[in-house]
Short mmCIF file of C-alpha atoms and ligand atoms in Angstrom, two decimals:
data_model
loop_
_atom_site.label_atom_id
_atom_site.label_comp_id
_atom_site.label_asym_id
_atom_site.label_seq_id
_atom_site.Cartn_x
_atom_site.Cartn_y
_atom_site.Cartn_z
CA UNK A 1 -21.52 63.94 81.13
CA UNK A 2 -24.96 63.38 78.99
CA UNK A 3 -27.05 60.14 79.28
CA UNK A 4 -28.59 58.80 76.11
CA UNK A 5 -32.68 58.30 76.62
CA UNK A 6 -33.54 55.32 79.32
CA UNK A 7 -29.98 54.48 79.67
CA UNK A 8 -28.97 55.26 83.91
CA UNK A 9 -24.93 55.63 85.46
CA UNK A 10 -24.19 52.26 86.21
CA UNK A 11 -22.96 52.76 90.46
CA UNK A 12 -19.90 52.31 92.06
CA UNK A 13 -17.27 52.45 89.08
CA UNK A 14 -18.47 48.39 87.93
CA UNK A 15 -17.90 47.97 84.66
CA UNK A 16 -19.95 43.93 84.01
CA UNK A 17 -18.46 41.74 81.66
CA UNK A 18 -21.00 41.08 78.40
CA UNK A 19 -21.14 38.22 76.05
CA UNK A 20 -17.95 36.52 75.61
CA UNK A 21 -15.75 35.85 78.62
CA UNK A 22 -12.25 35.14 76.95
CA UNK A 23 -10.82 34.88 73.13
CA UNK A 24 -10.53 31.52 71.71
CA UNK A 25 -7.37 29.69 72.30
CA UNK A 26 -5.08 29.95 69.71
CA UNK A 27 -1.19 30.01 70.44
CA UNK A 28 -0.19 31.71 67.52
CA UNK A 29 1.27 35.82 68.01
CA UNK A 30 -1.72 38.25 68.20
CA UNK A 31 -1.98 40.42 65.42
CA UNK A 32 -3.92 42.30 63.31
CA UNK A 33 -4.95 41.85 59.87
CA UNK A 34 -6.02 44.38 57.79
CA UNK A 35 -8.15 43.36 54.83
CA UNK A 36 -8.61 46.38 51.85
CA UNK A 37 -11.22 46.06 48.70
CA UNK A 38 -8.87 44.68 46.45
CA UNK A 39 -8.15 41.65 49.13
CA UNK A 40 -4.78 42.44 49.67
CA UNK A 41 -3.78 42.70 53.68
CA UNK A 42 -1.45 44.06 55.82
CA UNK A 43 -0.79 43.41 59.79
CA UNK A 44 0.73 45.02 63.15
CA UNK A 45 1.72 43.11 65.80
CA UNK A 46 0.94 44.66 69.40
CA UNK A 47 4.33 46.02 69.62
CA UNK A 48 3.77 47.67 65.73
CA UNK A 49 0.64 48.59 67.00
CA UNK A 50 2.06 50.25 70.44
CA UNK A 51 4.77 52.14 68.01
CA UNK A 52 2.00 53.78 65.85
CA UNK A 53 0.85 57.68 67.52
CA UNK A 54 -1.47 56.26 70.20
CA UNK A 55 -3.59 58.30 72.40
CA UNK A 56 -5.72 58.55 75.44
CA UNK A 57 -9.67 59.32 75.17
CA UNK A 58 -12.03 58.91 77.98
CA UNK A 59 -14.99 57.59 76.17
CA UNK A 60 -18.58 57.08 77.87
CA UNK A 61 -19.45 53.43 77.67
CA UNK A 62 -23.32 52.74 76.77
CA UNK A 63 -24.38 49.40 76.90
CA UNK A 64 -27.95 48.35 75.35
CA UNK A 65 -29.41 46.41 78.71
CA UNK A 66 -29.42 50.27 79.81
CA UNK A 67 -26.40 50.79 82.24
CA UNK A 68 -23.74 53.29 80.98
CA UNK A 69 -20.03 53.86 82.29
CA UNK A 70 -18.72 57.43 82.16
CA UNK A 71 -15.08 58.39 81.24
CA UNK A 72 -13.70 55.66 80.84
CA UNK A 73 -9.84 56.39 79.94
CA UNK A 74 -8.86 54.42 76.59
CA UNK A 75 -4.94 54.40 74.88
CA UNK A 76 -4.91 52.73 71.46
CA UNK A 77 -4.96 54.08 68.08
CA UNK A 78 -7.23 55.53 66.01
CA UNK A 79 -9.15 53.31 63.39
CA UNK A 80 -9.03 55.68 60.64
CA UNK A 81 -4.89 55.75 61.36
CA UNK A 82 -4.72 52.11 60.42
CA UNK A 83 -7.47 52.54 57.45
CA UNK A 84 -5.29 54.82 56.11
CA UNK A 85 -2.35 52.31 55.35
CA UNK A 86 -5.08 50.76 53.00
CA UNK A 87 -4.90 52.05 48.83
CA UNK A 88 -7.16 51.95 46.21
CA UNK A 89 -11.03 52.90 45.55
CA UNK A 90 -12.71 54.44 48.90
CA UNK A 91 -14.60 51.53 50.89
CA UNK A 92 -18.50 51.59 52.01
CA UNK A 93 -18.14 49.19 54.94
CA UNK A 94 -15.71 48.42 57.39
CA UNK A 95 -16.18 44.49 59.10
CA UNK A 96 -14.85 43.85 62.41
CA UNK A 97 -13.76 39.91 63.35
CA UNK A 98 -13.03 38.76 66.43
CA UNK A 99 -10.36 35.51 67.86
CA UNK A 100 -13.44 34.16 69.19
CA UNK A 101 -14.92 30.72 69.34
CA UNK A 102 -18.50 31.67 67.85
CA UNK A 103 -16.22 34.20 65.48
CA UNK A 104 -17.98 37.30 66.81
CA UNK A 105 -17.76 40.23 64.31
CA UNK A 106 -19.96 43.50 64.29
CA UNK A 107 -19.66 45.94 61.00
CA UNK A 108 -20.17 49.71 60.43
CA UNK A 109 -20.70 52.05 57.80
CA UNK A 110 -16.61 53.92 56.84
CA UNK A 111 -19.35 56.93 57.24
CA UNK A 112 -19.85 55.85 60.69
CA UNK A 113 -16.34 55.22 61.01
CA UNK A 114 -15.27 59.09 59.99
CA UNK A 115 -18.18 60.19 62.29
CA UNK A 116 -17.71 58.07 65.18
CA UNK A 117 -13.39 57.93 65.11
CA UNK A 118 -13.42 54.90 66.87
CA UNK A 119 -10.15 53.17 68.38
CA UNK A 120 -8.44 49.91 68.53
CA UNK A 121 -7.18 50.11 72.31
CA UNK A 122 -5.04 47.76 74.83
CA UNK A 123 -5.07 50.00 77.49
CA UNK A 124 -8.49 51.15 79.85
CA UNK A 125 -7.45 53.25 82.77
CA UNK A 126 -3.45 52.92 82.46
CA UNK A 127 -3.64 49.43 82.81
CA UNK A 128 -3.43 46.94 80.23
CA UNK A 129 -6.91 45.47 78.82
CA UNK A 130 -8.05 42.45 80.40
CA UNK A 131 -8.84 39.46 78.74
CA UNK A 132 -12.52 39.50 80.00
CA UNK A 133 -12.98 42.78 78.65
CA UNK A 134 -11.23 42.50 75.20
CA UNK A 135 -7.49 42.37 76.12
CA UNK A 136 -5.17 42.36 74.51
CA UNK A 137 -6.81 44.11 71.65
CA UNK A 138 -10.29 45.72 71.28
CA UNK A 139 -12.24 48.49 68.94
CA UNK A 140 -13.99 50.69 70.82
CA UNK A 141 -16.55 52.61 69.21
CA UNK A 142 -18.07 56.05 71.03
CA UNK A 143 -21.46 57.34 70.58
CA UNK A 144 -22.78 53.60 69.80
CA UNK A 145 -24.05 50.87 71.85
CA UNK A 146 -21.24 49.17 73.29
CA UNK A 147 -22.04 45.93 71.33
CA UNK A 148 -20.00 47.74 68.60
CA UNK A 149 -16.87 47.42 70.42
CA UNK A 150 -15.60 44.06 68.99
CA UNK A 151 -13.35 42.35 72.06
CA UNK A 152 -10.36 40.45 70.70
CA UNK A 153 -10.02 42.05 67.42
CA UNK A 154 -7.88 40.74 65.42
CA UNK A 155 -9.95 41.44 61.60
CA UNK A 156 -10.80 44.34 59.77
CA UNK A 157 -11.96 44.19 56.35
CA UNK A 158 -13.48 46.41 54.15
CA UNK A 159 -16.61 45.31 51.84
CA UNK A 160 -17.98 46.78 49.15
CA UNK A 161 -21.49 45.60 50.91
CA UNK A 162 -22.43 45.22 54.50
CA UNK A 163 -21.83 42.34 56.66
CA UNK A 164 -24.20 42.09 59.36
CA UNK A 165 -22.35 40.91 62.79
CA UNK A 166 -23.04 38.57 65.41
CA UNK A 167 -25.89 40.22 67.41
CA UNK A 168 -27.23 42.12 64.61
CA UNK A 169 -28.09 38.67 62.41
CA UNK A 170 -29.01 36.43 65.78
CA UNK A 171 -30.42 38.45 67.87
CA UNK A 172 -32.10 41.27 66.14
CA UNK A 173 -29.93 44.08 67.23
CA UNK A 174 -30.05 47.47 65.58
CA UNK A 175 -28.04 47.74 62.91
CA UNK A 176 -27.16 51.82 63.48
CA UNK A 177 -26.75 51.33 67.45
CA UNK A 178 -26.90 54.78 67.77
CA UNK A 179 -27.97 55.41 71.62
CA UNK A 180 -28.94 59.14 71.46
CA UNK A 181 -31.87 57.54 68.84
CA UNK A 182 -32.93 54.61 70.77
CA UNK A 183 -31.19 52.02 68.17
CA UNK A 184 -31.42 48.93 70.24
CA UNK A 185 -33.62 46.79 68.14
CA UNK A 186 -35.49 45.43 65.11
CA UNK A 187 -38.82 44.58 65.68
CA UNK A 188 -39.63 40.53 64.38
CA UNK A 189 -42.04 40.29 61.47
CA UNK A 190 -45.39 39.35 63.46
CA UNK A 191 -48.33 39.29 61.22
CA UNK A 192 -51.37 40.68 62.59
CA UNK A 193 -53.25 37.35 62.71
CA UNK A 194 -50.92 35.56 64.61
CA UNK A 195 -50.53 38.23 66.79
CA UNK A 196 -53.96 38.72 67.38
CA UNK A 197 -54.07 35.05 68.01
CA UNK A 198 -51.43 34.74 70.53
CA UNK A 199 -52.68 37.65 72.42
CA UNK A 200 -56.30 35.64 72.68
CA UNK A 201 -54.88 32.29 73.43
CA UNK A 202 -52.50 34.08 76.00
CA UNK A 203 -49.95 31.45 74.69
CA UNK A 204 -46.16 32.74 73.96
CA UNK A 205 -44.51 29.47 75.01
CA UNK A 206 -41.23 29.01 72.67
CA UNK A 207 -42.05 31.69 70.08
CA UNK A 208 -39.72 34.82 69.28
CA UNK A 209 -42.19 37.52 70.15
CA UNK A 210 -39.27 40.32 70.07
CA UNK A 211 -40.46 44.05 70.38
CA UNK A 212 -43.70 43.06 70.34
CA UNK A 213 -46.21 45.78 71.82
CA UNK A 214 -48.88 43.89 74.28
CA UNK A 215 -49.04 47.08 76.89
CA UNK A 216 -52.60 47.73 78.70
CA UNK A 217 -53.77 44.51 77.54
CA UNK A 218 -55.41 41.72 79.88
CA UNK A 219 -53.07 39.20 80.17
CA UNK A 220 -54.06 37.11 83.04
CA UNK A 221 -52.16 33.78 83.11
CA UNK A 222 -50.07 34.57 80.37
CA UNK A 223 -47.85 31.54 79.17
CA UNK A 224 -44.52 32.23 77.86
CA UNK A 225 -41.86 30.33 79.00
CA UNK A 226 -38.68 30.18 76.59
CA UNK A 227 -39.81 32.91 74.87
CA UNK A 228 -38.24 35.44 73.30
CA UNK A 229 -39.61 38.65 74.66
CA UNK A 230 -36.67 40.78 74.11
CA UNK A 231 -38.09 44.68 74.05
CA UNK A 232 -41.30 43.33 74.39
CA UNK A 233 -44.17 46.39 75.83
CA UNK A 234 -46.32 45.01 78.60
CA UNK A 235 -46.44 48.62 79.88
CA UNK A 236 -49.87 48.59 81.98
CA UNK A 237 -51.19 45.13 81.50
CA UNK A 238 -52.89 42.51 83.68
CA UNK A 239 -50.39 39.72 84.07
CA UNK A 240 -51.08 38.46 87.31
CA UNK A 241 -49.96 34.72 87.67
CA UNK A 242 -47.79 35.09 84.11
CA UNK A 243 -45.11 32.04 83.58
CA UNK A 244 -41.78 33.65 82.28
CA UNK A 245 -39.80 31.32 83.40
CA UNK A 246 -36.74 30.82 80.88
CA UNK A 247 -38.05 33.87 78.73
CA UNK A 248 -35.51 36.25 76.96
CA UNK A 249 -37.07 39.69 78.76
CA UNK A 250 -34.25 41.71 78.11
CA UNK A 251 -35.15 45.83 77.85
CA UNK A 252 -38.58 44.50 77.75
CA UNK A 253 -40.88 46.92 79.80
CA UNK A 254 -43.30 46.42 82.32
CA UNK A 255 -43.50 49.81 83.70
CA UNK A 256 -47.16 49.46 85.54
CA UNK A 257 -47.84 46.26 84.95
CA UNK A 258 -49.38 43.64 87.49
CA UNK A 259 -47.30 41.53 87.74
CA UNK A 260 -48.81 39.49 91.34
CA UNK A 261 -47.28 35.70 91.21
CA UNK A 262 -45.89 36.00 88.05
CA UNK A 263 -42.80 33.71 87.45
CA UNK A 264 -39.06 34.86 86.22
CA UNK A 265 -37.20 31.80 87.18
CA UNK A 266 -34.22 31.92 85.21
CA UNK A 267 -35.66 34.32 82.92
CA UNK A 268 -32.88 37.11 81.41
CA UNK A 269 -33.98 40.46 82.88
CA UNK A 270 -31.35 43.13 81.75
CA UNK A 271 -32.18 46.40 81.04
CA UNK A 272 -35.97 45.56 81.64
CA UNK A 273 -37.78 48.01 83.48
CA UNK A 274 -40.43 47.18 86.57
CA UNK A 275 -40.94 51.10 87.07
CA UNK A 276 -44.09 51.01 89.62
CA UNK A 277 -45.06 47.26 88.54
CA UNK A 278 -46.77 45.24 91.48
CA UNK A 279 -44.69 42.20 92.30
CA UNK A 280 -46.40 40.76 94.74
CA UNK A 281 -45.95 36.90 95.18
CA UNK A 282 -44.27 36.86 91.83
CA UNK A 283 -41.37 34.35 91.71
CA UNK A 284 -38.13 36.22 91.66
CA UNK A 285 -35.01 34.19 90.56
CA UNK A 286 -33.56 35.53 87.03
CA UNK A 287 -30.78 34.27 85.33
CA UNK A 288 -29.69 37.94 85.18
CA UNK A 289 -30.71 41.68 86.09
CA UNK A 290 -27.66 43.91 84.69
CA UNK A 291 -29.28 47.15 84.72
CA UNK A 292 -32.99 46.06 85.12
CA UNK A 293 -34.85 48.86 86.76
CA UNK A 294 -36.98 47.69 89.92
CA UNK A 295 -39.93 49.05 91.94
CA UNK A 296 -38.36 50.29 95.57
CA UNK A 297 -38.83 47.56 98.39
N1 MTE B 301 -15.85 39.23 70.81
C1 MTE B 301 -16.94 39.78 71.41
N2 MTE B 301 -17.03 41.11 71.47
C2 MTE B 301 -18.11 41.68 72.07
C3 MTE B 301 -19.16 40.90 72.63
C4 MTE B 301 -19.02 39.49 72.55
O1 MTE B 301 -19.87 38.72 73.03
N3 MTE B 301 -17.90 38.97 71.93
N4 MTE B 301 -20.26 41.51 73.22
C5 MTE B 301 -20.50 42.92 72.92
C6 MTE B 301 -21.41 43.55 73.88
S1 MTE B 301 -23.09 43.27 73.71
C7 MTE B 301 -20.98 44.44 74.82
S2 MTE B 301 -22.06 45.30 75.80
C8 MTE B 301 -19.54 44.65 75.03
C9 MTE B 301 -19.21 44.27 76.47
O2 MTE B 301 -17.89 44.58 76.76
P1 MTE B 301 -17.35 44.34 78.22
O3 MTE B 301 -17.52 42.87 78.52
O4 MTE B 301 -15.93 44.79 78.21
O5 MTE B 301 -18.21 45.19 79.14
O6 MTE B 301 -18.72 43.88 74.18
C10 MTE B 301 -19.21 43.72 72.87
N5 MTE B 301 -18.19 43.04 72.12
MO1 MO B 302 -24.22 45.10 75.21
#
């Protein structure tokens, strides 16, 4: 078992549900479509799909707010399998669409495909999937963050150009996802001004400050409720009496920081890190902490 850079073994065999809870309803069959360059399609239904040569990987699970499930034991069958049921001219990217009410999708390179050999499974640990975590069909991708795995598939369709997916064109998530390299996200376009001017004012209130780097800085009173702060670096600054409240701090870090009666009230947490930060008096009541690190009590 290897552990990709600041990623840690979540405990006690959990394995959190992330993002969508449950497919959209939709009565009709489940199946799944398979979309080739020339447009023309062809589909399994589960029990097609359970005929095909399916087999049993334990994949490691690595999920971008930092916690990471070993071994998990997958059945389904393998991507390239189905791909191969597809003719004509060889495809560049491979789309994957989810039965979901915000139509969740992610996308890969087929060259991340060959390298990755992902699977489209219905079975995690010799049970059937459930529903909350992709059931009754899912991709599942190893060796990439686990916001690869599309739950719910029930698309794939190659393009002759990428299609960014869900989290990659909201949210700013890395496009390669690879955890070994630290692919977890794009920095936003902050010009230098501005920057320079928000640091001064010690105003974030509202703004989408993701990845930005404000570590050893004097932040004292810091305002920056509802903002976006995901993979923001605080590492070592003065932020004593900060307002978070409502902020998006997800894998930010704070390692060091002073943080003495700052406020997180309902502010998103996972996968930040408060490694030796002083929390004195701060105001403790996130929305969520999957896999934030904390100082010891
Ligand atoms: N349809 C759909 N698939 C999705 C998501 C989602 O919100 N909707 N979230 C992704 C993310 S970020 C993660 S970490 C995993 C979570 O899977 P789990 O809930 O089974 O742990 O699903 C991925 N696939
Ligand atoms: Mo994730």
């Amino acid at each position: 078992m290897s552990l990709p850079p600041r990623q840690h073994w979540i405990r006690g065999g959990a394995w959190p549900v992330v993002g969508e809870t449950s497919p959209r309803r939709d009565h009709t069959p489940w199946r799944l479509e398979l979309i080739d360059l020339q447009r023309h399609s062809v589909h399994w239904s589960l029990d097609e799909l359970r005929q095909l040569d399916s087999i049993e990987r334990a994949i490691d699970i690595h999920c971008v707010t930092r916690w990471s499930k070993p071994r998990v034991a997958f059945r389904g069958v393998r991507l390239q399998t189905l791909l191969a049921a597809t003719v004509g001219e060889t495809p560049c990217f491979v789309s994957f669409q989810a039965r979901s009410e915000r139509c969740h999708s992610s996308s890969l390179s087929l060259a991340a495909v060959q390298q990755t050999d992902p699977l489209v499974v219905w079975e995690a640990e010799g049970e059937p999937l459930a529903e909350a975590h992709g059931g009754p069909l899912r991709l599942v991708v190893p060796g990439k963050y686990f916001y690869k795995s599309v739950k719910w598939l029930e698309r794939v369709e190659l393009l002759g150009q990428d299609r960014l997916g869900f989290w990659e064109s909201t949210a700013g998530y890395h496009n390669g996802a690879d955890p070994w390299r630290e692919e977890r996200y794009i920095a936003a376009n902050i010009a230098r001004g501005l920057l320079r001017e928000l640091l001064e004012q010690r105003d974030f209130s509202h703004r989408n400050l993701l990845g930005i780097v404000a570590a050893q800085r004097d932040l004292v009173g810091l305002r920056a409720r509802h903002a976006l702060l995901r993979n923001a670096d605080f590492r070592g600054s003065r932020l004593v009496g900060a307002d978070f409240s409502h902020a998006n701090l997800s894998n930010s870090r704070f390692e060091q920081a002073d943080l003495s009666g700052a406020d997180f009230t309902g502010a998103d947490v996972d996968g930040a890190d408060f490694t030796d930060a002083i929390l004195t008096d701060a105001v403790w009541a996130p929305l969520s902490q999957l896999g934030t690190t904390l100082p010891p009590c």
